PDB file of C-alpha atoms in Angstrom:
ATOM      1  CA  UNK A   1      -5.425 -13.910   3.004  1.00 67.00           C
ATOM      2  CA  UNK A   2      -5.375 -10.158   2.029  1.00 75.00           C
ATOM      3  CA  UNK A   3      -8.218 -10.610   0.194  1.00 78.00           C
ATOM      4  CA  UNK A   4     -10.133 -11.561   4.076  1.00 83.00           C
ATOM      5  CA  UNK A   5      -9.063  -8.218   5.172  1.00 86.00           C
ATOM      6  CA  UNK A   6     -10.511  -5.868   2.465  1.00 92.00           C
ATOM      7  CA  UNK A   7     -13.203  -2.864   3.207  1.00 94.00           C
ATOM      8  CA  UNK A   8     -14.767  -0.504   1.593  1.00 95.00           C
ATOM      9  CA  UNK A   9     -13.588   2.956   2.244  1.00 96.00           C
ATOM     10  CA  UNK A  10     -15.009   5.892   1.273  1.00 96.00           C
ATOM     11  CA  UNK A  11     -12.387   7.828  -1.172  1.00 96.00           C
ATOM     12  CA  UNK A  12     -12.186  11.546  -0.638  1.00 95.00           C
ATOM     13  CA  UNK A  13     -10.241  13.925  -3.733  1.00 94.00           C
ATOM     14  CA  UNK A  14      -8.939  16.870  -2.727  1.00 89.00           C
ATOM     15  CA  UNK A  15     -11.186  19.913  -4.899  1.00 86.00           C
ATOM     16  CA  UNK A  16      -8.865  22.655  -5.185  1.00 81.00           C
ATOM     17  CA  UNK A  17     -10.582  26.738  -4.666  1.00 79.00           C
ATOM     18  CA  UNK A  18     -10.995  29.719  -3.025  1.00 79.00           C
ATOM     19  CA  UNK A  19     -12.930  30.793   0.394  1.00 78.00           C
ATOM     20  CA  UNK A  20     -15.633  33.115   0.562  1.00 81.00           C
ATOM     21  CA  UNK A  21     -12.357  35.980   0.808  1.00 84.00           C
ATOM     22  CA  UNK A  22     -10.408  34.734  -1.840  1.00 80.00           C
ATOM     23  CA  UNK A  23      -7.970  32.956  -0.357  1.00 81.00           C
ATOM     24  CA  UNK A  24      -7.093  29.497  -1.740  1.00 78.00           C
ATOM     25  CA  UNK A  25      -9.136  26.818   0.033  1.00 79.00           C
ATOM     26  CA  UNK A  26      -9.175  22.848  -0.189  1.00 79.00           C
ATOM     27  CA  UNK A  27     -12.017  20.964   0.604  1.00 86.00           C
ATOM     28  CA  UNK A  28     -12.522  17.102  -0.067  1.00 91.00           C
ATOM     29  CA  UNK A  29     -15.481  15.629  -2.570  1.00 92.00           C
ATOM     30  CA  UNK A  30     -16.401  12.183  -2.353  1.00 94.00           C
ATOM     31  CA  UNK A  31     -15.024  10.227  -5.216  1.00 93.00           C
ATOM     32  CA  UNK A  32     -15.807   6.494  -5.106  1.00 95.00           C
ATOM     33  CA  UNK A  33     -16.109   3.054  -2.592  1.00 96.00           C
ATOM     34  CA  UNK A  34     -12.519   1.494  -2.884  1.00 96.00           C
ATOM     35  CA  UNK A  35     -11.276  -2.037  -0.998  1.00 96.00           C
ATOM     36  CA  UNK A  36      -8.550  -1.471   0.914  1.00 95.00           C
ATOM     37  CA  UNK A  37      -6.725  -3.739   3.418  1.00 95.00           C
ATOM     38  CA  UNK A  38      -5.341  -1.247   5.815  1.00 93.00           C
ATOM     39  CA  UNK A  39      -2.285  -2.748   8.736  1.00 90.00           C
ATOM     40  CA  UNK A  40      -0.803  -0.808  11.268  1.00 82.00           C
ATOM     41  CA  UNK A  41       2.866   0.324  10.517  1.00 79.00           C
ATOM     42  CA  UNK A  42       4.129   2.317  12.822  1.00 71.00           C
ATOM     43  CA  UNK A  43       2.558   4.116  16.365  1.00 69.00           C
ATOM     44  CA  UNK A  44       5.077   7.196  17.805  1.00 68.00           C
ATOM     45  CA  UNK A  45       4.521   9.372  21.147  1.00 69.00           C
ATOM     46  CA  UNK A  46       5.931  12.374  20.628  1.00 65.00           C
ATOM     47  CA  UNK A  47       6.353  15.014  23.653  1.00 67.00           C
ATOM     48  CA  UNK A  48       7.724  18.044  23.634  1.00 68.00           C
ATOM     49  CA  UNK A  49       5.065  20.741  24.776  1.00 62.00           C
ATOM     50  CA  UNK A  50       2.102  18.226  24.144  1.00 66.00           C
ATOM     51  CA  UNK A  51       2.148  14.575  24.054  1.00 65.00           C
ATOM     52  CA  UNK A  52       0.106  12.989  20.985  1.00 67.00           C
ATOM     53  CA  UNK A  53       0.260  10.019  19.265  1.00 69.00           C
ATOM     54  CA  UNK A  54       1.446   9.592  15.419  1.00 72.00           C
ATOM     55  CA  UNK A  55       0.270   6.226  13.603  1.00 74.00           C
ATOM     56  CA  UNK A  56       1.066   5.438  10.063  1.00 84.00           C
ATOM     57  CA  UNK A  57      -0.022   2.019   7.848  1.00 90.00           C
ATOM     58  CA  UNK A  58      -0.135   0.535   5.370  1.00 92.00           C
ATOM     59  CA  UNK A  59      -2.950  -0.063   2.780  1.00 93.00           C
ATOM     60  CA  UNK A  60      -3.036  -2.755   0.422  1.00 93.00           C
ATOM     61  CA  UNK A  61      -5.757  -1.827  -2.915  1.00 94.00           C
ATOM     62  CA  UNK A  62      -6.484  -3.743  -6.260  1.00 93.00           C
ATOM     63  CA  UNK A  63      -7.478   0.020  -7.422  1.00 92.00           C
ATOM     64  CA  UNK A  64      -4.389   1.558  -9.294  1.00 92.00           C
ATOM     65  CA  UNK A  65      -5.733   5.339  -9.765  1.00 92.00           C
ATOM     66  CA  UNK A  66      -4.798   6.264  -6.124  1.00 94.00           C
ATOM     67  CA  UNK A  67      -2.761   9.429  -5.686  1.00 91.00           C
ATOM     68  CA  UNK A  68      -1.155  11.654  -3.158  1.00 90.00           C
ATOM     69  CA  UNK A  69      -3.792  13.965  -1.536  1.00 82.00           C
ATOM     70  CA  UNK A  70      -6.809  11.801  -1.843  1.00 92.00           C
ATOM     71  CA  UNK A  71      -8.458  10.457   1.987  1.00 94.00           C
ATOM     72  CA  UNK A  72      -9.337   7.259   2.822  1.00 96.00           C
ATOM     73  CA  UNK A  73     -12.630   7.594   5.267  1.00 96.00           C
ATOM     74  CA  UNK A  74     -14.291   4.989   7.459  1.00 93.00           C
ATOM     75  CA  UNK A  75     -16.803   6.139  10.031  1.00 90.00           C
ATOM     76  CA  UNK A  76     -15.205   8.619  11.819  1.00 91.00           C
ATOM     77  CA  UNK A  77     -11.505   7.075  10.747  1.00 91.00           C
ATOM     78  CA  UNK A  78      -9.574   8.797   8.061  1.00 93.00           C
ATOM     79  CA  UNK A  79      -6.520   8.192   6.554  1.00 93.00           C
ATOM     80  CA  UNK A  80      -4.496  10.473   4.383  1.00 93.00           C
ATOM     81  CA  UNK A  81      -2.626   8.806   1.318  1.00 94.00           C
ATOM     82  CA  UNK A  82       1.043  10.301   1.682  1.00 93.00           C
ATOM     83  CA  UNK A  83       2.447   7.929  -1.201  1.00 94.00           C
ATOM     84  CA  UNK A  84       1.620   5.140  -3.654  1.00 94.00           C
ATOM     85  CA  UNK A  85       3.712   2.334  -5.074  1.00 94.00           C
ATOM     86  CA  UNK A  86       1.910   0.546  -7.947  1.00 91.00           C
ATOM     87  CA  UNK A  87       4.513  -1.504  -9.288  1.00 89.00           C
ATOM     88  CA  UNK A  88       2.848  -4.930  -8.099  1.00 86.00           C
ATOM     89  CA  UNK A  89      -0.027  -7.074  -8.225  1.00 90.00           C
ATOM     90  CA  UNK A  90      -1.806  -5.038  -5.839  1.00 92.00           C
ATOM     91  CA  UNK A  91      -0.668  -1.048  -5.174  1.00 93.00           C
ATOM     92  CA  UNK A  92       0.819  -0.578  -2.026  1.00 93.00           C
ATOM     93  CA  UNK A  93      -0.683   3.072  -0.209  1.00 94.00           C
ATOM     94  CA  UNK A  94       1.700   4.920   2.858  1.00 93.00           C
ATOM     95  CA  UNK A  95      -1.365   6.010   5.136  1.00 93.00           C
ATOM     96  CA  UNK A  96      -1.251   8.369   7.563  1.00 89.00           C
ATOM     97  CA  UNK A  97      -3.938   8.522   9.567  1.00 86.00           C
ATOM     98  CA  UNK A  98      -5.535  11.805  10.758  1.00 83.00           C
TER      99      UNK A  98
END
């Protein structure tokens, strides 16, 4: 069943240096094509000056080398891997999507 709901995302790794000033700078790299089965977990409206919406999921991999920091990327939908449980078959990513 979680196997039906598998796609390839593009995995981002965040390259660690410095801007053009000096200043330390992040940028992503592409890494790899990983399947991940990706459900929605949670949707929050939060207003206080500006009303915007804050979803987190739930991804479901077979690929155990996952880590904080790294981005999950699908067309113009990216997730950010906040933390990874890989105590079971399959490791179990907290998405947040951005």
């Amino acid at each position: 069943m979680i196997n039906n709901q598998m796609k390839p995302y593009k995995l981002y790794v965040r390259e660690a240096g410095y801007d053009e000033y000096g200043q330390p700078a992040s940028s992503f790299i592409y890494s790899k094509t990983v399947d991940v089965a990706i459900n929605n977990k949670e949707y929050k409206v939060n207003e206080k000056d500006i009303r915007y919406v804050e979803a987190t999921h739930i991804g479901l991999t077979q690929d155990k080398t996952l880590s904080t920091d790294m981005k999950l990327v699908d067309g113009d939908t990216a997730y950010m891997i906040r933390y990874t449980n890989n105590f079971g078959r399959l490791a179990q990513l907290s998405l947040q999507e951005v």
